[in-house]
Short mmCIF file of C-alpha atoms in Angstrom, two decimals:
data_model
loop_
_atom_site.label_atom_id
_atom_site.label_comp_id
_atom_site.label_asym_id
_atom_site.label_seq_id
_atom_site.Cartn_x
_atom_site.Cartn_y
_atom_site.Cartn_z
CA UNK B 81 104.55 117.72 -147.72
CA UNK B 82 105.70 116.89 -150.99
CA UNK B 83 103.58 117.37 -154.68
CA UNK B 84 103.89 115.72 -157.98
CA UNK B 85 105.44 117.47 -160.98
CA UNK B 86 102.85 118.64 -162.74
CA UNK B 87 101.06 121.85 -164.15
CA UNK B 88 99.95 124.04 -161.38
CA UNK B 89 99.57 127.67 -163.41
CA UNK B 90 96.01 128.02 -162.60
CA UNK B 91 94.85 127.21 -159.18
CA UNK B 92 91.75 127.11 -157.54
CA UNK B 93 91.70 127.43 -153.59
CA UNK B 94 88.36 126.16 -152.14
CA UNK B 95 87.00 125.36 -148.56
CA UNK B 96 84.78 122.49 -147.92
CA UNK B 97 82.98 121.47 -144.88
CA UNK B 98 80.44 118.12 -144.77
CA UNK B 99 79.78 119.02 -148.09
CA UNK B 100 80.95 116.37 -150.14
CA UNK B 101 78.06 116.46 -152.85
CA UNK B 102 78.03 120.04 -153.87
CA UNK B 103 82.23 119.98 -153.73
CA UNK B 104 82.21 116.83 -156.42
CA UNK B 105 79.65 118.68 -158.32
CA UNK B 106 82.16 121.61 -158.48
CA UNK B 107 85.25 119.70 -159.55
CA UNK B 108 82.87 118.22 -162.57
CA UNK B 109 81.74 121.64 -163.27
CA UNK B 110 85.38 122.88 -163.39
CA UNK B 111 86.40 120.22 -165.21
CA UNK B 112 83.90 120.92 -168.17
CA UNK B 113 84.80 124.30 -168.30
CA UNK B 114 88.61 124.28 -167.90
CA UNK B 115 89.67 120.65 -168.28
CA UNK B 116 93.49 119.71 -167.13
CA UNK B 117 94.38 123.25 -167.00
CA UNK B 118 92.85 123.73 -163.68
CA UNK B 119 94.32 122.28 -160.18
CA UNK B 120 92.30 122.12 -157.23
CA UNK B 121 93.49 122.85 -153.45
CA UNK B 122 90.43 122.05 -151.73
CA UNK B 123 90.68 122.53 -147.77
CA UNK B 124 88.71 120.00 -145.89
CA UNK B 125 87.97 121.93 -142.85
CA UNK B 126 87.75 119.37 -140.21
CA UNK B 127 84.84 117.20 -141.53
CA UNK B 128 83.24 114.70 -139.65
CA UNK B 129 79.94 113.34 -141.37
CA UNK B 130 80.88 113.88 -144.55
CA UNK B 131 85.18 114.09 -144.97
CA UNK B 132 86.23 115.02 -148.51
CA UNK B 133 88.30 112.37 -150.35
CA UNK B 134 90.85 113.02 -153.01
CA UNK B 135 88.66 110.56 -155.53
CA UNK B 136 86.36 113.32 -155.33
CA UNK B 137 88.81 115.02 -157.75
CA UNK B 138 90.18 111.77 -159.40
CA UNK B 139 86.32 111.02 -160.83
CA UNK B 140 86.31 114.75 -162.09
CA UNK B 141 89.65 114.22 -164.21
CA UNK B 142 91.61 117.21 -162.52
CA UNK B 143 94.47 117.14 -160.61
CA UNK B 144 94.55 118.40 -157.01
CA UNK B 145 95.53 118.32 -153.58
CA UNK B 146 92.80 117.90 -150.72
CA UNK B 147 94.42 119.06 -147.19
CA UNK B 148 92.57 117.75 -144.36
CA UNK B 149 92.76 119.65 -141.37
CA UNK B 150 92.82 118.59 -137.88
CA UNK B 151 90.06 120.52 -136.73
CA UNK B 152 87.52 122.76 -137.73
CA UNK B 153 89.01 126.39 -138.06
CA UNK B 154 86.25 128.10 -139.97
CA UNK B 155 85.72 129.37 -143.33
CA UNK B 156 88.01 132.31 -143.34
CA UNK B 157 90.81 130.38 -141.75
CA UNK B 158 90.40 127.39 -143.82
CA UNK B 159 91.08 129.88 -147.02
CA UNK B 160 94.12 131.25 -145.59
CA UNK B 161 95.65 127.51 -144.80
CA UNK B 162 94.82 126.87 -148.64
CA UNK B 163 96.30 130.48 -149.85
CA UNK B 164 99.53 129.75 -147.77
CA UNK B 165 99.85 126.42 -149.15
CA UNK B 166 99.57 127.59 -152.71
CA UNK B 167 102.36 130.27 -151.69
CA UNK B 168 104.39 128.03 -149.87
CA UNK B 169 104.58 124.72 -152.40
CA UNK B 170 102.94 125.84 -155.75
CA UNK B 171 105.49 128.45 -157.10
CA UNK B 172 104.37 127.95 -160.51
CA UNK B 173 100.74 129.32 -160.02
CA UNK B 174 100.34 132.40 -162.31
CA UNK B 175 96.61 132.64 -161.58
CA UNK B 176 94.63 131.77 -158.17
CA UNK B 177 90.92 131.91 -157.63
CA UNK B 178 89.26 131.51 -154.47
CA UNK B 179 85.64 130.22 -154.59
CA UNK B 180 83.31 128.38 -152.60
CA UNK B 181 82.51 125.09 -153.17
CA UNK B 182 78.75 124.90 -152.59
CA UNK B 183 78.11 126.04 -156.19
CA UNK B 184 76.84 129.88 -155.51
CA UNK B 185 80.38 131.23 -157.24
CA UNK B 186 79.57 129.62 -161.12
CA UNK B 187 82.64 128.28 -162.85
CA UNK B 188 81.26 129.66 -165.80
CA UNK B 189 82.03 133.31 -164.57
CA UNK B 190 85.85 132.56 -163.75
CA UNK B 191 87.20 133.51 -167.15
CA UNK B 192 85.64 136.74 -166.71
CA UNK B 193 86.95 137.03 -163.14
CA UNK B 194 90.95 136.34 -164.12
CA UNK B 195 90.21 138.36 -167.27
CA UNK B 196 91.30 141.91 -165.86
CA UNK B 197 94.45 140.23 -164.28
CA UNK B 198 96.20 140.64 -167.37
CA UNK B 199 96.70 144.44 -166.85
CA UNK B 200 99.75 145.39 -164.83
CA UNK B 201 97.98 147.82 -162.77
CA UNK B 202 95.39 145.27 -161.11
CA UNK B 203 96.48 142.88 -158.50
CA UNK B 204 93.04 141.13 -157.34
CA UNK B 205 89.79 141.02 -159.10
CA UNK B 206 86.62 140.71 -156.68
CA UNK B 207 83.47 139.40 -157.73
CA UNK B 208 80.69 142.15 -156.84
CA UNK B 209 77.37 140.26 -157.27
CA UNK B 210 74.43 141.52 -159.60
CA UNK B 211 71.94 139.11 -158.57
CA UNK B 212 71.68 137.12 -155.33
CA UNK B 213 69.70 133.94 -154.74
CA UNK B 214 69.31 135.03 -151.21
CA UNK B 215 66.29 135.16 -148.89
CA UNK B 216 64.85 138.93 -148.20
CA UNK B 217 65.81 138.49 -144.29
CA UNK B 218 69.63 137.93 -145.68
CA UNK B 219 69.44 141.10 -148.24
CA UNK B 220 68.15 143.50 -145.42
CA UNK B 221 71.04 142.09 -142.92
CA UNK B 222 73.92 142.54 -145.96
CA UNK B 223 72.34 145.86 -146.63
CA UNK B 224 72.51 147.00 -143.00
CA UNK B 225 76.13 145.22 -142.34
CA UNK B 226 77.34 147.36 -145.29
CA UNK B 227 76.07 150.59 -144.19
CA UNK B 228 77.65 150.00 -140.72
CA UNK B 229 80.85 148.92 -142.11
CA UNK B 230 81.17 152.27 -144.22
CA UNK B 231 80.16 154.11 -141.10
CA UNK B 232 82.52 152.46 -138.58
CA UNK B 233 85.38 151.57 -140.94
CA UNK B 234 85.14 153.91 -143.61
CA UNK B 235 85.28 151.43 -146.10
CA UNK B 236 83.37 150.13 -148.64
CA UNK B 237 82.72 146.28 -148.50
CA UNK B 238 80.52 144.96 -151.48
CA UNK B 239 82.68 141.61 -152.21
CA UNK B 240 82.93 138.14 -150.82
CA UNK B 241 85.53 135.22 -151.11
CA UNK B 242 84.92 134.76 -154.72
CA UNK B 243 88.42 136.79 -156.15
CA UNK B 244 91.15 136.19 -158.62
CA UNK B 245 94.74 137.10 -157.73
CA UNK B 246 98.22 137.32 -158.99
CA UNK B 247 100.99 135.05 -156.98
CA UNK B 248 102.57 138.39 -155.62
CA UNK B 249 99.27 139.42 -154.27
CA UNK B 250 98.64 136.07 -152.67
CA UNK B 251 102.30 136.15 -151.04
CA UNK B 252 101.25 139.58 -149.47
CA UNK B 253 97.97 138.21 -147.99
CA UNK B 254 99.93 135.48 -146.47
CA UNK B 255 101.81 137.47 -144.83
CA UNK B 256 98.99 139.34 -142.88
CA UNK B 257 97.67 138.21 -139.76
CA UNK B 258 94.43 139.83 -140.92
CA UNK B 259 93.97 137.26 -143.57
CA UNK B 260 93.03 134.42 -140.53
CA UNK B 261 90.18 136.65 -139.48
CA UNK B 262 88.35 138.06 -142.65
CA UNK B 263 89.72 137.45 -146.28
CA UNK B 264 87.75 140.30 -147.87
CA UNK B 265 88.64 142.48 -145.13
CA UNK B 266 92.22 141.60 -145.41
CA UNK B 267 92.14 142.60 -149.03
CA UNK B 268 90.87 145.75 -148.49
CA UNK B 269 93.46 146.83 -146.20
CA UNK B 270 96.27 145.09 -147.90
CA UNK B 271 96.71 148.28 -150.42
CA UNK B 272 96.39 145.73 -153.49
CA UNK B 273 94.91 147.52 -156.57
CA UNK B 274 91.53 146.13 -156.52
CA UNK B 275 89.12 145.63 -159.60
CA UNK B 276 85.49 144.88 -159.43
CA UNK B 277 83.78 142.19 -161.79
CA UNK B 278 80.17 142.06 -161.47
CA UNK B 279 78.58 138.46 -161.82
CA UNK B 280 75.51 136.43 -161.21
CA UNK B 281 75.50 134.27 -158.09
CA UNK B 282 73.96 130.89 -158.79
CA UNK B 283 72.12 128.42 -156.54
CA UNK B 284 73.58 125.93 -154.19
CA UNK B 285 74.43 122.41 -156.08
CA UNK B 286 72.92 120.33 -152.98
CA UNK B 287 72.09 120.57 -149.42
CA UNK B 288 71.46 123.83 -147.31
CA UNK B 289 73.90 126.48 -146.07
CA UNK B 290 75.31 125.56 -142.52
CA UNK B 291 75.82 129.48 -141.94
CA UNK B 292 73.06 130.41 -139.69
CA UNK B 293 72.25 134.03 -138.77
CA UNK B 294 74.31 133.87 -135.69
CA UNK B 295 77.18 132.86 -137.68
CA UNK B 296 76.50 135.43 -140.35
CA UNK B 297 76.40 138.20 -137.93
CA UNK B 298 79.73 136.77 -136.23
CA UNK B 299 81.62 136.77 -139.79
CA UNK B 300 80.61 140.27 -140.33
CA UNK B 301 81.96 141.62 -136.96
CA UNK B 302 85.00 139.77 -137.89
CA UNK B 303 85.23 141.94 -141.02
CA UNK B 304 85.14 145.06 -138.59
CA UNK B 305 87.73 143.48 -136.46
CA UNK B 306 90.39 144.06 -139.48
CA UNK B 307 89.64 147.36 -139.12
CA UNK B 308 89.66 147.63 -135.22
CA UNK B 309 92.06 150.95 -135.06
CA UNK B 310 89.97 152.81 -137.18
CA UNK B 311 86.94 151.75 -135.80
CA UNK B 312 88.08 152.66 -132.24
CA UNK B 313 89.15 155.99 -133.77
CA UNK B 314 85.70 156.77 -134.92
CA UNK B 315 83.85 155.87 -131.83
CA UNK B 316 86.53 158.24 -129.99
CA UNK B 317 85.93 160.89 -131.63
CA UNK B 318 82.03 160.12 -131.78
CA UNK B 319 82.14 160.26 -128.08
CA UNK B 320 84.26 163.31 -127.59
CA UNK B 321 81.91 165.35 -129.78
CA UNK B 322 78.87 164.03 -127.57
CA UNK B 323 80.94 165.07 -124.84
CA UNK B 324 81.78 168.73 -125.80
CA UNK B 325 78.05 168.96 -126.92
CA UNK B 326 76.92 167.95 -123.37
CA UNK B 327 78.98 170.45 -121.98
CA UNK B 328 77.58 173.48 -124.40
CA UNK B 329 73.95 172.08 -123.35
CA UNK B 330 75.18 172.46 -119.68
CA UNK B 331 76.46 175.88 -120.02
CA UNK B 332 73.15 176.69 -122.20
CA UNK B 333 71.03 175.18 -119.40
CA UNK B 334 72.92 177.09 -116.72
CA UNK B 335 72.68 180.47 -118.58
CA UNK B 336 68.58 179.47 -118.79
CA UNK B 337 68.60 179.29 -115.11
CA UNK B 338 70.67 182.33 -114.13
CA UNK B 339 67.81 184.13 -116.38
CA UNK B 340 64.77 182.52 -114.86
CA UNK B 341 63.91 181.10 -118.09
CA UNK B 342 63.89 177.57 -117.00
CA UNK B 343 60.72 176.07 -115.24
CA UNK B 344 60.68 174.51 -112.09
CA UNK B 345 62.77 171.25 -111.59
CA UNK B 346 63.54 171.44 -115.20
CA UNK B 347 67.05 172.46 -114.68
CA UNK B 348 68.21 169.86 -112.01
CA UNK B 349 66.88 167.02 -114.37
CA UNK B 350 68.49 168.43 -117.28
CA UNK B 351 71.87 169.15 -115.68
CA UNK B 352 71.82 165.54 -114.21
CA UNK B 353 71.32 164.02 -117.25
CA UNK B 354 73.80 165.98 -119.22
CA UNK B 355 76.52 165.57 -116.52
CA UNK B 356 75.91 161.68 -116.78
CA UNK B 357 76.21 161.89 -120.60
CA UNK B 358 79.84 163.93 -120.44
CA UNK B 359 80.97 161.01 -117.83
CA UNK B 360 80.25 158.24 -119.60
CA UNK B 361 81.18 159.72 -123.07
CA UNK B 362 84.54 160.92 -121.60
CA UNK B 363 85.27 157.83 -120.05
CA UNK B 364 84.34 155.92 -123.35
CA UNK B 365 86.76 158.42 -125.26
CA UNK B 366 89.85 157.19 -122.87
CA UNK B 367 89.02 153.51 -123.14
CA UNK B 368 89.06 153.67 -126.78
CA UNK B 369 92.09 155.96 -127.01
CA UNK B 370 93.76 153.46 -124.56
CA UNK B 371 92.66 150.43 -126.84
CA UNK B 372 93.84 151.83 -130.00
CA UNK B 373 97.32 152.05 -128.31
CA UNK B 374 96.84 148.39 -127.62
CA UNK B 375 95.87 147.53 -131.19
CA UNK B 376 98.72 149.62 -132.73
CA UNK B 377 101.40 148.53 -130.60
CA UNK B 378 100.33 144.77 -130.36
CA UNK B 379 103.01 142.17 -131.22
CA UNK B 380 102.46 140.35 -134.48
CA UNK B 381 102.85 136.67 -134.18
CA UNK B 382 103.43 134.53 -137.15
CA UNK B 383 101.19 131.68 -137.74
CA UNK B 384 102.03 128.29 -139.43
CA UNK B 385 99.45 126.97 -141.45
CA UNK B 386 101.18 123.39 -140.97
CA UNK B 387 100.66 123.33 -137.63
CA UNK B 388 96.49 122.86 -138.73
CA UNK B 389 97.24 120.20 -141.09
CA UNK B 390 96.38 116.67 -140.34
CA UNK B 391 97.38 114.99 -144.01
CA UNK B 392 97.55 116.02 -147.67
CA UNK B 393 96.13 113.75 -150.26
CA UNK B 394 97.37 114.49 -153.95
CA UNK B 395 95.49 113.42 -157.05
CA UNK B 396 97.96 113.44 -160.13
CA UNK B 397 96.21 112.07 -163.41
CA UNK B 398 98.82 110.24 -165.91
CA UNK B 399 98.85 111.20 -169.61
CA UNK B 400 96.59 108.22 -170.03
CA UNK B 401 94.07 109.21 -167.49
CA UNK B 402 95.19 106.61 -164.96
CA UNK B 403 94.94 108.07 -161.69
CA UNK B 404 97.73 107.90 -159.21
CA UNK B 405 96.78 109.12 -155.82
CA UNK B 406 99.21 109.70 -152.83
CA UNK B 407 98.80 110.56 -149.18
CA UNK B 408 101.43 112.69 -147.16
CA UNK B 409 101.06 113.01 -143.29
#
């Protein structure tokens, strides 16, 4: 793959899937806010109906690249491929922003998002939503998901993909397998210094979201997969506590029976239930301990983002605003 020699100090990474109209609107809005100072890295996630073309970037009077993937790999992997491309081929990038292409991440708020990166004590700035244009069903599910995530992973997650990073942070993230599973979860487990920036969420530019309830639930569970070891340990501890309580309760039932306090038939039913609880929770405890060992000792295999790339198209505007496009396979 080759690139043009041009300014790439400020890079926007955005995944696009069959959503050319919204993405084109995003590029124009970015052009209004930043002009030529922004460089677009758009990852077309195997679109079939509306594949993204580099002309969408050219028409917005911007420089950038469209990375066309061989197949649909999902929102999170598309972002991982975009970040890997930036880390590999855009060494001049000093500020990298990840944002969705549908308009819900507002270009006008990017300046507020990247501002905290001026501090040497901050590696990543994540957008925390002050307001959402979402249905009641989505908000209810999201609150339940955050509670479940905190309970199982021991971490608080209150942000999505809209974030700004320093180049060193990008290099760290692309070296982590977790990035290919869940971007926000990877940032949490990366040990990077995170700052939050409260921002409003906007409405979609065009069309409807392709994320249904099942896909949303799957995305949430992928976030827990990043913390699989922590989740397994917490589940194992909970099972062990329940198993010990069942033993204590069984001993109490036996004592009551020996003192003729228990009512007829109560003892056998109670003891039978408690024995079943002990056996089940004991088995679950052993299983979670073994799975924790598998997760901890699992081999880490590197993923080459180039294996997913079909072709790359470049947009380079000459000083006289004449577009110069090039495709690379």
